[in-house]
Amino acid sequence: MPAFRIAPAVADAFPDTLIALVTATGLRGREPWPHTTAALEDLEQQLAEGTWQPADETDPRIEAWHTAYRSFGTNPRRIRPSVDALGRRLAKKGSLPRINPAVDSYNAVSVRHGLPAGAFDLDHVTGDVDIRYADGTESFTPLGEPGTVEQPKPGEIIYADAGIVLTRHWNHRDAHQTRVTEDSTHVALVLETLHATRDGGLLKAAAEELQGLLAPHTTQTAVHYLSPAGPQATWGSPVI
């Protein structure tokens, strides 16, 4: 089982970071997930009725990620944090995409709480996963573009395993090789905040909500947390 780690340089630069790692084993992605379907439809109905709107770049939760992106040389209005892009899509189209139940679950939780989310099929992860600064030698194949290979710029924050980049620009886009599909059975899903002091409670509530959507369709779920004070999580480490 891979460990997930926040590199010391990233922890030093973003000392109030908190990342929830929701893991699921024995995932059953081809059966109906009625609670996820209801969660998506509820958000879309609230948006249509005008009783709720997704967070935009004026919201402190999104603004913090824009500031972080600029700090490592990424223009957040051209390459947006995942939750920002997802919220803009929802506001424009009035609906969220339907990909597969696990992905739909984290999309619903992400946009409801204004927190970036992502996911990895752990059967396609090689070695441990580090959240670190790129050195410019890494390779990345964007989700949905299996024939494309990109090279992150030195200093860009990435998720990376022993062989490839799993996510560029911290949380902009996941890799094609480790995407979660209907047939994925062993997955890790992440939710993130840069301001645990302010939004740690929100993050933990979101992680519990996500775990609750996954649990009826898995053999086992767990939630771990990464922070500068506890920068590594493994499957054998205590669950908070």
Coordinates of C-alpha atoms in Angstrom, one line a residue:
M1 CA 0.0 0.0 0.0
P2 CA 1.4 3.4 -0.9
A3 CA 2.2 6.1 1.6
F4 CA 1.0 9.7 0.9
R5 CA 3.5 12.4 2.0
I6 CA 3.6 16.2 2.0
A7 CA 7.2 17.3 1.1
P8 CA 8.9 19.5 3.7
A9 CA 9.2 22.4 1.3
V10 CA 5.5 22.4 0.5
A11 CA 4.7 22.1 4.2
D12 CA 6.9 25.1 5.0
A13 CA 5.3 27.2 2.2
F14 CA 1.7 26.2 3.1
P15 CA 1.8 25.6 6.9
D16 CA -2.0 25.6 7.3
T17 CA -2.6 22.9 4.8
L18 CA -4.9 20.0 5.6
I19 CA -5.7 17.1 3.2
A20 CA -8.3 14.4 3.8
L21 CA -7.4 11.0 2.3
V22 CA -10.5 8.9 1.9
T23 CA -9.7 5.3 0.9
A24 CA -12.0 2.6 -0.3
T25 CA -11.3 -1.1 -0.8
G26 CA -13.6 -3.5 -2.7
L27 CA -15.3 -0.6 -4.5
R28 CA -18.4 -1.7 -6.6
G29 CA -18.7 0.9 -9.3
R30 CA -21.2 -0.9 -11.6
E31 CA -24.1 -1.0 -9.2
P32 CA -26.6 1.8 -8.6
W33 CA -25.5 4.5 -6.1
P34 CA -28.8 6.2 -5.3
H35 CA -27.4 8.5 -2.6
T36 CA -24.9 9.9 -5.0
T37 CA -27.6 10.4 -7.6
A38 CA -29.7 12.3 -5.0
A39 CA -26.7 14.4 -4.0
L40 CA -26.1 15.6 -7.5
E41 CA -29.8 16.2 -8.2
D42 CA -30.1 18.2 -4.9
L43 CA -27.3 20.5 -5.8
E44 CA -28.7 21.1 -9.3
Q45 CA -32.2 21.8 -7.9
Q46 CA -30.9 24.3 -5.4
L47 CA -29.0 26.1 -8.1
A48 CA -32.1 26.2 -10.3
E49 CA -34.2 27.5 -7.4
G50 CA -31.6 30.2 -6.6
T51 CA -31.1 29.0 -3.0
W52 CA -27.4 28.0 -3.4
Q53 CA -24.5 28.9 -5.7
P54 CA -21.1 27.2 -6.1
A55 CA -18.2 29.1 -4.6
D56 CA -16.4 31.4 -7.2
E57 CA -13.0 33.1 -7.2
T58 CA -14.3 35.8 -4.8
D59 CA -14.9 33.2 -2.1
P60 CA -12.0 32.9 0.4
R61 CA -11.8 29.1 -0.2
I62 CA -11.2 29.6 -3.9
E63 CA -9.2 32.8 -3.6
A64 CA -6.6 31.0 -1.4
W65 CA -6.0 28.5 -4.2
H66 CA -5.6 31.3 -6.8
T67 CA -2.9 32.8 -4.6
A68 CA -1.2 29.5 -4.2
Y69 CA -1.2 28.9 -7.9
R70 CA 0.4 32.3 -8.6
S71 CA 3.1 31.5 -6.0
F72 CA 4.4 28.6 -8.1
G73 CA 4.0 30.3 -11.4
T74 CA 0.5 29.1 -12.6
N75 CA -2.1 31.6 -13.9
P76 CA -5.3 30.4 -12.0
R77 CA -7.6 32.1 -14.5
R78 CA -6.1 30.1 -17.3
I79 CA -5.4 26.9 -15.5
R80 CA -8.0 26.8 -12.7
P81 CA -8.1 24.8 -9.5
S82 CA -10.4 21.8 -10.0
V83 CA -13.2 23.1 -7.7
D84 CA -13.2 26.5 -9.3
A85 CA -13.5 24.9 -12.8
L86 CA -16.2 22.5 -11.6
G87 CA -18.2 25.3 -10.0
R88 CA -18.0 27.5 -13.0
R89 CA -19.2 24.6 -15.2
L90 CA -22.1 23.9 -12.9
A91 CA -23.1 27.6 -12.8
K92 CA -23.0 27.8 -16.6
K93 CA -24.7 24.5 -17.5
G94 CA -26.9 24.0 -14.5
S95 CA -25.7 20.4 -14.1
L96 CA -22.7 18.4 -13.1
P97 CA -21.1 15.8 -15.4
R98 CA -22.0 12.1 -14.8
I99 CA -18.7 10.1 -15.1
N100 CA -19.1 7.1 -12.8
P101 CA -20.4 6.8 -9.2
A102 CA -17.1 7.3 -7.3
V103 CA -16.1 10.3 -9.4
D104 CA -19.6 11.7 -9.2
S105 CA -19.5 11.4 -5.5
Y106 CA -16.4 13.4 -5.0
N107 CA -17.5 16.0 -7.5
A108 CA -20.7 16.5 -5.6
V109 CA -18.9 16.8 -2.3
S110 CA -16.2 19.1 -3.8
V111 CA -18.6 21.6 -5.3
R112 CA -21.0 21.6 -2.3
H113 CA -18.2 22.5 0.2
G114 CA -16.0 24.6 -2.1
L115 CA -13.0 22.3 -1.7
P116 CA -10.7 20.8 -4.4
A117 CA -11.0 17.0 -4.8
G118 CA -9.3 14.3 -6.8
A119 CA -9.0 10.5 -6.9
F120 CA -6.5 7.8 -7.8
D121 CA -6.9 4.1 -8.7
L122 CA -4.3 2.7 -6.3
D123 CA -3.8 -0.4 -8.4
H124 CA -2.2 1.8 -11.0
V125 CA 0.0 3.8 -8.6
T126 CA 3.7 2.9 -8.4
G127 CA 5.3 3.3 -5.0
D128 CA 4.6 6.1 -2.7
V129 CA 2.8 9.4 -3.5
D130 CA 4.5 12.7 -2.7
I131 CA 3.0 16.2 -2.9
R132 CA 6.1 18.1 -3.9
Y133 CA 7.6 20.7 -6.1
A134 CA 8.4 19.4 -9.7
D135 CA 12.0 19.4 -10.8
G136 CA 11.1 19.6 -14.5
T137 CA 12.1 16.0 -15.4
E138 CA 8.7 14.4 -14.7
S139 CA 6.1 13.3 -17.2
F140 CA 2.3 13.7 -17.1
T141 CA -0.5 12.4 -19.3
P142 CA -3.7 14.4 -18.8
L143 CA -7.0 12.7 -18.0
G144 CA -8.8 11.8 -21.2
E145 CA -5.7 12.4 -23.4
P146 CA -3.8 9.1 -23.4
G147 CA -1.6 10.1 -26.3
T148 CA -0.4 13.3 -24.7
V149 CA 2.7 13.7 -22.5
E150 CA 3.4 17.0 -20.7
Q151 CA 6.3 18.1 -18.6
P152 CA 5.5 20.1 -15.5
K153 CA 7.6 23.2 -15.0
P154 CA 10.2 23.2 -12.2
G155 CA 8.6 24.6 -9.1
E156 CA 5.1 23.6 -9.9
I157 CA 3.4 21.6 -7.1
I158 CA 2.4 18.1 -8.1
Y159 CA 1.3 14.8 -6.8
A160 CA 3.8 12.2 -8.1
D161 CA 4.5 8.5 -7.5
A162 CA 7.7 6.7 -8.4
G163 CA 7.1 6.9 -12.1
I164 CA 4.7 9.7 -13.2
V165 CA 2.9 12.8 -12.2
L166 CA -0.6 12.0 -10.8
T167 CA -1.9 15.6 -10.6
R168 CA -0.5 18.8 -12.1
H169 CA -0.7 22.3 -10.5
W170 CA -1.5 20.7 -7.1
N171 CA -5.2 20.0 -8.0
H172 CA -5.9 21.2 -11.5
R173 CA -6.1 17.9 -13.4
D174 CA -5.5 14.2 -12.7
A175 CA -3.5 11.8 -14.8
H176 CA -5.1 9.4 -17.3
Q177 CA -3.2 6.3 -16.0
T178 CA -4.5 6.5 -12.4
R179 CA -8.0 7.7 -13.2
V180 CA -10.9 6.1 -11.3
T181 CA -13.3 4.1 -13.5
E182 CA -16.3 1.9 -13.0
D183 CA -14.0 -1.0 -12.6
S184 CA -11.6 0.5 -10.0
T185 CA -11.8 -1.5 -6.8
H186 CA -9.0 0.1 -4.6
V187 CA -9.1 3.9 -4.6
A188 CA -7.9 7.0 -2.7
L189 CA -9.9 10.2 -2.9
V190 CA -8.5 13.5 -1.6
L191 CA -10.1 16.8 -0.4
E192 CA -7.9 19.8 0.4
T193 CA -7.8 23.1 2.1
L194 CA -4.9 25.6 2.6
H195 CA -6.6 27.1 5.7
A196 CA -7.2 24.4 8.2
T197 CA -7.5 27.0 11.0
R198 CA -10.6 28.4 9.2
D199 CA -11.9 25.5 7.2
G200 CA -10.6 22.4 9.0
G201 CA -14.1 21.6 10.3
L202 CA -15.6 22.0 6.8
L203 CA -13.0 19.7 5.4
K204 CA -13.7 17.0 8.0
A205 CA -17.4 17.3 7.4
A206 CA -16.8 16.9 3.7
A207 CA -14.6 13.9 4.2
E208 CA -17.3 12.2 6.3
E209 CA -19.9 13.0 3.7
L210 CA -17.7 11.5 1.0
Q211 CA -17.0 8.4 3.1
G212 CA -20.8 8.0 3.7
L213 CA -21.4 8.0 -0.1
L214 CA -18.7 5.4 -0.7
A215 CA -19.4 3.1 2.3
P216 CA -22.5 1.3 1.0
H217 CA -20.6 0.3 -2.1
T218 CA -17.2 -0.9 -0.7
T219 CA -15.8 -3.6 1.5
Q220 CA -14.0 -1.1 3.7
T221 CA -13.4 2.7 3.9
A222 CA -11.1 4.9 6.0
V223 CA -10.2 8.5 6.4
H224 CA -6.7 9.8 7.1
Y225 CA -5.4 13.4 7.3
L226 CA -2.2 14.9 6.1
S227 CA -0.8 18.2 7.5
P228 CA 2.6 19.8 8.1
A229 CA 2.4 18.4 11.7
G230 CA 1.6 14.9 10.4
P231 CA 2.9 14.9 6.8
Q232 CA 2.6 11.2 6.1
A233 CA -0.3 8.7 5.9
T234 CA -0.1 5.0 5.3
W235 CA -2.7 2.4 5.4
G236 CA -1.3 1.1 8.7
S237 CA -1.3 4.6 10.4
P238 CA -4.0 5.7 12.9
V239 CA -7.3 6.9 11.4
I240 CA -8.3 10.3 12.8

